[in-house]
XYZ file of C-alpha atoms in Angstrom:
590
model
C 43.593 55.881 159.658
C 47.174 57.458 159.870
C 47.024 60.947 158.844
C 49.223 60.381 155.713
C 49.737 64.667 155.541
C 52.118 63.848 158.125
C 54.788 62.120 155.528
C 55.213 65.652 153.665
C 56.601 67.703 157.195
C 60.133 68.108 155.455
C 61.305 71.355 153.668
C 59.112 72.598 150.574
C 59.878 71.517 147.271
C 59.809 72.852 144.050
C 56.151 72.416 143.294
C 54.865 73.855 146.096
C 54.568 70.935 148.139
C 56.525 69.419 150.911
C 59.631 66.749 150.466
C 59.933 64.160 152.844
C 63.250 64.658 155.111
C 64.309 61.253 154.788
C 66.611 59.998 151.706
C 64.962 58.204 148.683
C 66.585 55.151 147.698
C 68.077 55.371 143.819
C 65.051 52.789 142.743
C 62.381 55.282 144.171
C 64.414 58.184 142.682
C 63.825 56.796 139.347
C 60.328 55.770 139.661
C 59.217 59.151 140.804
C 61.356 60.726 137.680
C 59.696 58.564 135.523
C 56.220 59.262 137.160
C 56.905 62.945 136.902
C 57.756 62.614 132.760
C 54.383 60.795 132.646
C 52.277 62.984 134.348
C 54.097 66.335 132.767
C 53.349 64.991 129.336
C 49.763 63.908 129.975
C 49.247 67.445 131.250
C 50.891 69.681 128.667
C 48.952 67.220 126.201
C 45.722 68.412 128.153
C 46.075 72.030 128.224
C 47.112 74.334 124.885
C 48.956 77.086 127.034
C 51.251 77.537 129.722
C 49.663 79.539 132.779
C 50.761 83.364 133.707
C 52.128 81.849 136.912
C 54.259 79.310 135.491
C 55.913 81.660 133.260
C 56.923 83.867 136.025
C 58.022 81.196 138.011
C 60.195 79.646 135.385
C 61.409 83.763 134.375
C 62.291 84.053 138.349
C 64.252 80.884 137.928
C 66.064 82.057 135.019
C 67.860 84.580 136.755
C 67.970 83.420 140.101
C 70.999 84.354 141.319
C 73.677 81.886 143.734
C 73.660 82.215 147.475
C 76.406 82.982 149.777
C 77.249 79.836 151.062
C 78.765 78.953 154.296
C 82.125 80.575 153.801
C 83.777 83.355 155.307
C 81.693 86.517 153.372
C 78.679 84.160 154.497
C 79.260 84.220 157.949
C 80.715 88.309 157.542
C 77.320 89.102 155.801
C 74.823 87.834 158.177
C 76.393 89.063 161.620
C 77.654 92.763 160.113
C 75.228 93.174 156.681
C 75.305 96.568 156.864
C 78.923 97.440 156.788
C 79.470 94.341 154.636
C 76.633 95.669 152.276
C 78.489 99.014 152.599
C 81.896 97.864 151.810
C 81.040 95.404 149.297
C 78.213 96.498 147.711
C 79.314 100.335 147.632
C 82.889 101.250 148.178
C 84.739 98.367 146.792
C 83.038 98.145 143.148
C 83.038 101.624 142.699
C 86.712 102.108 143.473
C 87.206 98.614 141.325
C 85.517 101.158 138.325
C 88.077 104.104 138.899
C 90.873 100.756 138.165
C 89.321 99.847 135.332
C 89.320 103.178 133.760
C 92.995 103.618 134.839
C 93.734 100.316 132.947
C 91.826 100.725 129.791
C 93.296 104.587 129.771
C 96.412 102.989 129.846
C 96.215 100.899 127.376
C 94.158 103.419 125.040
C 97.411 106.086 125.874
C 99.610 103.056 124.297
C 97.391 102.711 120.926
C 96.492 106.795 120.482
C 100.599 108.613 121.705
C 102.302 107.906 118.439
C 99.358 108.763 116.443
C 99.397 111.938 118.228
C 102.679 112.862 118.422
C 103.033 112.228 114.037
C 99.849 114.333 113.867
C 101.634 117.302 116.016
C 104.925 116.684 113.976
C 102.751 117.415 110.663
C 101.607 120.787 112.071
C 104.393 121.714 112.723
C 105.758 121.234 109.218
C 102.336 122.861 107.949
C 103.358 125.754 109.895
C 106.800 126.062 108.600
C 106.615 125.657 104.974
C 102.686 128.283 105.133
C 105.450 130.803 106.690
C 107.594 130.040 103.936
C 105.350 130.152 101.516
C 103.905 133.594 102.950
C 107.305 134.683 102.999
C 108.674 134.323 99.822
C 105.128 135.396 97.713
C 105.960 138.714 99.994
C 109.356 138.788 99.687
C 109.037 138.519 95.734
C 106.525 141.237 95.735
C 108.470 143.319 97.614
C 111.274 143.196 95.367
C 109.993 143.068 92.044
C 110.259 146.800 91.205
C 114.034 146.848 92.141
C 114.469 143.740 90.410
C 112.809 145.234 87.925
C 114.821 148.373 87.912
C 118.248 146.872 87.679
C 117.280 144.995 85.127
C 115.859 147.797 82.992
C 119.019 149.396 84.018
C 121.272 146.702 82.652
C 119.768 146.796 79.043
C 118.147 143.274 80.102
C 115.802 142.820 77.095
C 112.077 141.642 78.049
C 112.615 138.229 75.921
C 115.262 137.233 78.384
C 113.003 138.632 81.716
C 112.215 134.652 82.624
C 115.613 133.425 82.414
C 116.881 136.655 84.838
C 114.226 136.076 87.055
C 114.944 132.206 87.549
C 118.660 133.276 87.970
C 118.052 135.424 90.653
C 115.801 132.496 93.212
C 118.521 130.294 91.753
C 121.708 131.895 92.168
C 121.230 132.199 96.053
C 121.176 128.244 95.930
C 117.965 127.698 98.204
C 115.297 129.599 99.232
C 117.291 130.287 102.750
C 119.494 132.668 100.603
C 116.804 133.916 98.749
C 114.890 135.272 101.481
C 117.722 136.890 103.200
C 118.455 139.268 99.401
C 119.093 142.582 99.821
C 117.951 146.260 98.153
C 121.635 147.450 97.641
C 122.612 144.483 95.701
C 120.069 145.261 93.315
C 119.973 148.827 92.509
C 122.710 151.502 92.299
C 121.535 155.020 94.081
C 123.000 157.256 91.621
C 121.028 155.524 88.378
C 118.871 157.664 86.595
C 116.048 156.706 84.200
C 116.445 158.407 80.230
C 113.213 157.085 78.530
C 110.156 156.936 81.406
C 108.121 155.573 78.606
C 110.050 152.259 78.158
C 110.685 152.117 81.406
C 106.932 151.975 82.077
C 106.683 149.141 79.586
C 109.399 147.370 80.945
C 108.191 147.516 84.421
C 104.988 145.886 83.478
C 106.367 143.021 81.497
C 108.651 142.843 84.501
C 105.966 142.311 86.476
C 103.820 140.242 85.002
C 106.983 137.576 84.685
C 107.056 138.135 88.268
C 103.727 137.138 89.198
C 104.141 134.066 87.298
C 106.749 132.982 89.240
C 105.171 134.226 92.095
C 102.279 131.584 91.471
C 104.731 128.903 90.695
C 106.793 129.330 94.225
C 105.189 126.477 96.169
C 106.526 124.054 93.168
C 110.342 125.659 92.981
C 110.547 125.461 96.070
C 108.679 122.561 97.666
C 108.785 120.266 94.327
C 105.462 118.135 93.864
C 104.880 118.174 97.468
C 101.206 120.278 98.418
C 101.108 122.625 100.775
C 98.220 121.742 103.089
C 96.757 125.147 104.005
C 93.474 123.867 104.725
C 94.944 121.000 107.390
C 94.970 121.100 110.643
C 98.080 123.487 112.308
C 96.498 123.383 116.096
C 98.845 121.104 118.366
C 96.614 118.674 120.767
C 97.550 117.034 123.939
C 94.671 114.482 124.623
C 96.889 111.193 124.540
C 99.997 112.937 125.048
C 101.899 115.657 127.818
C 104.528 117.495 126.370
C 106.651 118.832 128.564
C 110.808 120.422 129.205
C 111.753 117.624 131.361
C 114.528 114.828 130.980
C 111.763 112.275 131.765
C 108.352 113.483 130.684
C 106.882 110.095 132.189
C 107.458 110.753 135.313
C 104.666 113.539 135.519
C 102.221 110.447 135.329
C 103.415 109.824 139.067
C 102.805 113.282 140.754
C 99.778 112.726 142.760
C 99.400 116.191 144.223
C 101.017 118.276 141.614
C 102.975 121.614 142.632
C 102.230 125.218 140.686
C 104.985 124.609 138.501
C 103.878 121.227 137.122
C 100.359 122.830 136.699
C 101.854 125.574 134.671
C 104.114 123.354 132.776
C 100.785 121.480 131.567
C 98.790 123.503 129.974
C 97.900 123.561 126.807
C 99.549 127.269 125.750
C 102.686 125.476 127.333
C 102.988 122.496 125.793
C 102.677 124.074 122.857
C 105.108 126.107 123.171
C 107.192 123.388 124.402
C 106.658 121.137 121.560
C 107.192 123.594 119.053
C 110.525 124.609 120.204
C 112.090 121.131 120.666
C 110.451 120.696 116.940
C 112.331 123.451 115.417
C 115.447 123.124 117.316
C 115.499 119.219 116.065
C 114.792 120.629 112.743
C 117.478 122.839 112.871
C 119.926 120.300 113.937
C 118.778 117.856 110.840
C 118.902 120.739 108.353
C 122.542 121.550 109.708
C 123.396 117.274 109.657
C 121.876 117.011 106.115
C 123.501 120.563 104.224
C 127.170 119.145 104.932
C 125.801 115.406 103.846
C 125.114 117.061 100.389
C 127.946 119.386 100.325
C 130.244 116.880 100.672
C 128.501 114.439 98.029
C 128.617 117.736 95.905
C 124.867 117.428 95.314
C 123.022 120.722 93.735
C 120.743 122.706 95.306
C 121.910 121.009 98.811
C 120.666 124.094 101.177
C 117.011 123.638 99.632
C 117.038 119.591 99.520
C 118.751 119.926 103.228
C 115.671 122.074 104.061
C 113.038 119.933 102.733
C 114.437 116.866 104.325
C 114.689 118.290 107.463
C 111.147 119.221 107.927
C 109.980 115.892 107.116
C 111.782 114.130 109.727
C 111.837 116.732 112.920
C 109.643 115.637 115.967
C 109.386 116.615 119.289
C 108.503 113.351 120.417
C 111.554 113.140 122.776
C 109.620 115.519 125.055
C 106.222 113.928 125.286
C 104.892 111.017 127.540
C 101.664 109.451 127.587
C 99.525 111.146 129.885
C 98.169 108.676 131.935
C 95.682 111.186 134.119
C 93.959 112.300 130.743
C 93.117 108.496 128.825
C 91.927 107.232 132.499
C 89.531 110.202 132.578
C 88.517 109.259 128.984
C 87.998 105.755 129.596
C 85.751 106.774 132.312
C 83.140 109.657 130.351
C 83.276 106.282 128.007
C 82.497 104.061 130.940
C 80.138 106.230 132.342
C 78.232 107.297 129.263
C 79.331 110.609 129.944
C 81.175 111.661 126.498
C 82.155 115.309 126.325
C 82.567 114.959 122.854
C 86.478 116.675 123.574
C 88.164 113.473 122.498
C 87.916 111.055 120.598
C 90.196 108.056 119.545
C 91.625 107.980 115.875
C 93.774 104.838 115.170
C 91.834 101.934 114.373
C 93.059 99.485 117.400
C 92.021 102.555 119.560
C 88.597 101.940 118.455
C 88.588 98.500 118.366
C 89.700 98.780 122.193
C 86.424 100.711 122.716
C 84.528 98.708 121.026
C 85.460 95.309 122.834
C 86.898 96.244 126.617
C 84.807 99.681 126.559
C 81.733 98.023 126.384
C 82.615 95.412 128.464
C 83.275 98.425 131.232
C 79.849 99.952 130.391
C 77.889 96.568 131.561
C 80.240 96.363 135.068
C 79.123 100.549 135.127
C 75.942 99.596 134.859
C 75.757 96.662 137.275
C 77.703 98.159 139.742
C 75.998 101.179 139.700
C 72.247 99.175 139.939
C 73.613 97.060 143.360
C 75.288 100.465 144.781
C 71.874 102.452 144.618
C 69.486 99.392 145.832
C 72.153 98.949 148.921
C 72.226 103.013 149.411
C 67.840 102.891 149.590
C 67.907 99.411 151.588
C 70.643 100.764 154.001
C 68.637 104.513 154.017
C 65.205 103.047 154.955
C 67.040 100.635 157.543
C 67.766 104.042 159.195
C 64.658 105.857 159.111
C 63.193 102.828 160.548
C 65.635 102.489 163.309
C 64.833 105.848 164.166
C 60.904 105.521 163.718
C 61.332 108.362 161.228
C 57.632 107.454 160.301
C 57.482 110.509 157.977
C 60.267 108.767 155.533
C 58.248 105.515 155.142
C 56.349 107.561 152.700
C 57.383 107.600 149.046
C 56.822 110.996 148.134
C 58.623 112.223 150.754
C 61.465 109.421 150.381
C 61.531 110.727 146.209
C 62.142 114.778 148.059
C 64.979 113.137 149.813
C 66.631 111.899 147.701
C 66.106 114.394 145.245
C 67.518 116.994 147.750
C 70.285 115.442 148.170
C 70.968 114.842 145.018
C 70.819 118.720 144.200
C 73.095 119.137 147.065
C 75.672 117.005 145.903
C 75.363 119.194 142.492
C 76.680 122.171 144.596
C 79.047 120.428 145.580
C 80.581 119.469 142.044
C 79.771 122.881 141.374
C 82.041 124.080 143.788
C 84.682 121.689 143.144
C 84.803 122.533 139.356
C 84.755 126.093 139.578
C 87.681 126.021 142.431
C 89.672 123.196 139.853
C 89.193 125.730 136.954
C 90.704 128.456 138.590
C 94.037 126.787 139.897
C 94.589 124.546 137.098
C 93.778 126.916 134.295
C 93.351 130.650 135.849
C 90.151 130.959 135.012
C 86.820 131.817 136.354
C 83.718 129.594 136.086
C 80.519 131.071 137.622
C 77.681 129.018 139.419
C 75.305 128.603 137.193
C 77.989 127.639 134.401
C 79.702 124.812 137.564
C 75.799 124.082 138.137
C 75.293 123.515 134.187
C 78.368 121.309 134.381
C 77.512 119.027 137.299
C 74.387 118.489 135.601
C 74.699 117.481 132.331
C 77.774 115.279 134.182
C 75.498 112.992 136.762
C 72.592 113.062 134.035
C 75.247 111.400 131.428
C 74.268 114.214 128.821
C 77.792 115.460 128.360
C 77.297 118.212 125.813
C 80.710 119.060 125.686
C 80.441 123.166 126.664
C 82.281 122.796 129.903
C 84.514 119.727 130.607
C 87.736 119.446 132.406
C 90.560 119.991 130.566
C 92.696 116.842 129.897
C 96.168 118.328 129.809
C 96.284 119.378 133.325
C 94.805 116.601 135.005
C 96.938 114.790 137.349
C 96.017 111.528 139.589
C 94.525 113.479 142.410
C 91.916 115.031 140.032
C 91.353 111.297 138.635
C 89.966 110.033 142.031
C 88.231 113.272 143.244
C 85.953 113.209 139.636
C 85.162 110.311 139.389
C 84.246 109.163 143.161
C 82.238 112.562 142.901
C 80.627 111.682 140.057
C 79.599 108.117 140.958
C 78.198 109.213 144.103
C 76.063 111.898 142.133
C 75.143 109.188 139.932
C 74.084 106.995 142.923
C 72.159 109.691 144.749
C 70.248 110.113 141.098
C 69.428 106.622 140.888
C 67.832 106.463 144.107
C 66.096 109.420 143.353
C 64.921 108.033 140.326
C 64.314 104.701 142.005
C 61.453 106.654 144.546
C 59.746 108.854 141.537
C 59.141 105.471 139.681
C 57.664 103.936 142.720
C 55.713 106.727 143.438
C 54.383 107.396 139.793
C 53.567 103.929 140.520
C 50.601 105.250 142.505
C 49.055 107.359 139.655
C 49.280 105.417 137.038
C 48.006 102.405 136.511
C 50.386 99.113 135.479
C 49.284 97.758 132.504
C 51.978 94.906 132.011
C 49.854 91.967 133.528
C 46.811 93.622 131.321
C 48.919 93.858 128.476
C 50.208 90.131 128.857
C 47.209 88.438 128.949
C 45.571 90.663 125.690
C 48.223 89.923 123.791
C 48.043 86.010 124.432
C 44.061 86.069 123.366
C 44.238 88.987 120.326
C 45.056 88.201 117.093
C 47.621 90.636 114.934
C 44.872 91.780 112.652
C 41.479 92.244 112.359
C 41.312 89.756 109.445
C 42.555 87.236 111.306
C 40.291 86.379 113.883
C 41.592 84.623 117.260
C 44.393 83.000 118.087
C 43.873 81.140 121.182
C 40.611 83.666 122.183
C 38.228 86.343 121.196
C 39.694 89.671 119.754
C 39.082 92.564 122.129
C 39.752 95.585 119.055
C 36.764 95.563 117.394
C 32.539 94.458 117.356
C 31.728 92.255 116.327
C 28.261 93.871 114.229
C 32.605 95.154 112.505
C 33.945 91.999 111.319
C 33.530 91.309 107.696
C 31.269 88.805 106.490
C 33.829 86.434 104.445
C 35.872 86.418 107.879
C 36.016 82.893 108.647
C 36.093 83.489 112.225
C 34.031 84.900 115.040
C 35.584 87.282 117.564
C 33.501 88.452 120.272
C 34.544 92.357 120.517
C 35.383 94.754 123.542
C 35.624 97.948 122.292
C 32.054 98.267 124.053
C 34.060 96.682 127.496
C 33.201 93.055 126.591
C 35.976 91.017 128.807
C 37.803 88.396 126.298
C 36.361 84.955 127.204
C 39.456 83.028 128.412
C 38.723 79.213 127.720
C 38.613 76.914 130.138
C 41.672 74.710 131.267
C 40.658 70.839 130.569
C 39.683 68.657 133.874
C 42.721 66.523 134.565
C 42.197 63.147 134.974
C 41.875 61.334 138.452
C 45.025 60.183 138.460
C 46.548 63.459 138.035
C 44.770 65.320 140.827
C 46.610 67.453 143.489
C 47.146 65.194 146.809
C 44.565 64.491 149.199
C 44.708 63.983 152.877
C 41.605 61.553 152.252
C 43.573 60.008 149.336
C 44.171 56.399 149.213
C 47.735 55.524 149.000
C 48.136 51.876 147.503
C 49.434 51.826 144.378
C 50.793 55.161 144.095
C 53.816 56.471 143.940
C 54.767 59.820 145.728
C 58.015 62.243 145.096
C 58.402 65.934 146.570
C 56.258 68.070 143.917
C 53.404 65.567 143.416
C 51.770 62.287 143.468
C 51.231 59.658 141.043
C 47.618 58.064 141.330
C 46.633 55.517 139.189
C 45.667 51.581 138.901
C 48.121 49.529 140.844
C 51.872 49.549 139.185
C 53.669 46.608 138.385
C 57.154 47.880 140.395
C 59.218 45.547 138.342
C 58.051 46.913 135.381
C 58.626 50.351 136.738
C 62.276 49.554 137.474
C 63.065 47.749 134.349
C 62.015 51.117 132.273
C 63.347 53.042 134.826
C 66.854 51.544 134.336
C 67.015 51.606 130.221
């Protein structure tokens, strides 16, 4: 008899078994997909489960992933796979992640500069009108007992002390005027005093008329608007860099900046900067608005030209986005990283997080998964090459990398510390650069030591984060190895755990599922329990029922099989009474 094993010598199918090489015609394609439906529903009707192995064979298939082809990267890949698993698995994504945190910085910069820039303008004004403020309780104070004096002096009688007193912050015409009244306009030198009595008296209805208008300053001279004390007067440059040049944008092209750019961006400077360009613009709008109202003849027109003034200055004329400082941002964001220094404010800002930031997480996440298996697969390649026997063990493999992931540490330590002291003039120690690199590559960002956004140029944007994704690299390998070799100590309960939970019911009042509890005895279960479970707390295995015979028709192929009447397809074959084939086609081709 022809050996009949000899029709399956093509390439293995799905099922395990082998496909012939020759083509099926389309009637015996059908009849084998319609022998296949038959013989899948007869045995899912025969069994109540689906086998461990199935599952993981349809789970593998889930996220199998597409081959390379035949095209160019194909051919690339399997005559040069190490530098190809180099370039493309390493060096390309993660420079693709230091572009993607330069675009989403950019576009953050965009949504977060104006709110910036209005939030600096309003500390500014804070500033202003608390130094007015300051100034005119003290300047009141000051003056009050020669006020007091000349008034005494001029037979001023204490009934007519509040109209006086509103004269005198009135007469000046604003509260520019006021400020700048003198002693010897006041009070004659060669006055004397005739009754010290009275003038005691007087002095202290005097002054308490003059506290009361001392407590009503902030509404003569700032009307209903509130003095916010309690906000915020500190100027902040995370969005924005503030600085005395024509174009202020063009700092966001210096690569390799120079000392005086450095000094020109930090954050005393800019502050200094801002606030100067503020006042002078305020200045210029006070001057604009005072001979608006003088000419329109409007009263009061030095205070009203003050007030309006410090409403609309900005600096904003001397700030740019700061392109350096939002791609850094987007990165501790991309990276997980968050030093907790920043933190966007306007709603689109976070919305921007929210959808493209996460987005950049997942390709952080993906990229930085295929960079460490390719750094381990490229590593042992080496050692073998070598025969560096010793590194075939994983406990040595998990030193490694763990050494060389400390040394990388010292080197961001070193970096950091050398950064700190030419951008800022400051000194960093080693633990403190150690501390820093650490709570950096272990994405714990604390937010003690960070670098400073203001004086961050593009240079520093490349040089952080390459360092950083190579620390985080060399920690994921390292990680990779202690897993593996933890693997050795401890047991792995997952395949345990699968099968338990398949045969144990939820509770111990519901008996079993599809097999005998393993939780409790059974001399445990309560007598009104409707079911038996056979317990293991006393190391009883869970009986696992048996799988139902399949029928002969059904059975795995044979060599000593008889062929007639069956119909055979790549994953199995149909046996069965002899099949009517025109029947087969006809349901075959509804």
């Amino acid at each position: 008899m022809e050996d009949r094993s000899s029709a399956f010598s093509g390439s293995t199918g799905t099922g395990g078994y082998e496909t012939p090489d020759e083509e099926e015609s389309p009637t015996t394609s059908r009849t084998v997909r319609f022998a296949s439906e038959v013989q899948e529903h007869e045995h899912d009707a025969g069994r109540d489960r689906v086998s461990d192995v199935d599952i993981d064979k349809k789970r593998f298939m889930l996220i199998k992933r597409p081959k390379l082809g035949q095209g160019i990267a194909a051919r690339v890949f399997r005559r040069y796979p190490r530098c190809y698993a180099f370039w493309i698995g390493m060096v390309f994504p993660l420079w693709f992640l230091v572009l993607l945190s330069m675009l989403g910085g950019r576009l953050l910069g965009d949504l977060e500069f104006d709110t910036e820039v209005a939030g600096n303008n309003e500390a500014m004004r804070n500033r202003l009108m608390a130094k007015t403020y300051d100034q005119a309780v003290s300047d009141t104070v000051s003056f009050a007992p020669q006020v007091c004096y000349t008034l005494f002096k001029q037979n001023i009688s204490v009934s007519n002390l509040t109209s006086y007193w509103s004269e005198i912050l009135d007469q000046q015409d604003s509260l520019l005027d006021y400020l700048d009244l003198r002693q010897e306009e006041l009070v004659g030198v060669d006055d004397m005093i005739d009754n010290v009595t009275e003038f005691s008296s007087y002095l202290g209805e005097c002054g308490r008329v003059a506290d009361n208008f001392t407590n009503n300053i902030q509404q003569i001279f700032f009307g209903d608007f509130e003095i916010s004390f309690s906000g915020s007067t500190k100027l902040t440059f995370s969005w924005s860099r503030c600085v005395n040049v024509t174009d202020p944008s063009r700092y966001n092209h210096i690569f390799q900046p120079r000392l005086s750019h450095i000094y020109a961006a930090r954050p005393e400077n800019q502050s200094k900067t801002f606030s100067t360009a503020w006042h002078e613009d305020q200045q210029r709008l006070r001057i604009q608005y005072l001979q608006q109202y003088r000419a329109d003849n409007v009263s009061n027109a030095r205070l009203k030209a003050f007030n309006a003034s410090i409403f609309e200055a900005s600096a904003e004329h001397t700030c740019a986005v700061n392109v350096p400082a939002t791609a850094w941002f987007w990165f501790t964001v991309m990276t997980t990283v968050g030093y907790g220094n920043q933190a966007p404010v306007t709603l689109w800002g976070r919305v921007l997080i929210f959808t493209f930031g996460f987005y950049s997480i997942l390709m952080f996440a993906g990229v930085l998964t295929a960079a460490g298996v390719v750094t381990s697969l490229l590593v042992n390649d080496f050692a073998i090459r070598l025969r560096l026997r010793l590194l075939a063990n994983k406990v040595v493999m998990m030193i490694v990398w763990g050494l060389l992931w400390v040394g990388w540490l010292a080197f961001m330590s070193a970096h950091a510390i050398e950064w700190t002291r030419w951008r800022l003039e400051e000194q960093m120690s080693w633990e403190d650069g150690m501390w820093f690199a650490f709570i950096s590559t272990t994405t714990v960002g604390l937010g003690d030591f960070y670098p400073t956004p203001e004086v961050m140029f593009t240079s520093d944007i490349l040089i952080f984060s390459l360092s950083f994704l190579l620390g985080f690299v060399l920690l994921s390998a390292f990680l990779t190895e202690m897993a593996l070799s933890m693997g050795y100590f401890f047991p792995d309960l997952g395949e345990e755990l699968a099968k338990r939970l398949k045969y144990v019911g939820i509770s111990p009042f519901e008996g079993c599922l599809h097999g005998p509890r393993s939780d409790f005895d059974e001399a445990e279960r309560p007598e009104d329990s409707p079911l038996s479970c056979q317990g293991s707390m006393l190391g009883k295995e869970p009986e696992v029922p048996a799988l139902p015979e399949q029928p002969p028709h059904l059975q795995p192929l044979r060599k000593d099989s008889d062929f007639n009447g069956s119909v055979m397809s790549g994953s199995f074959a149909y046996y069965g009474p002899e099949v009517d084939v025109d029947e087969l086609k006809a349901k075959t081709d509804m």
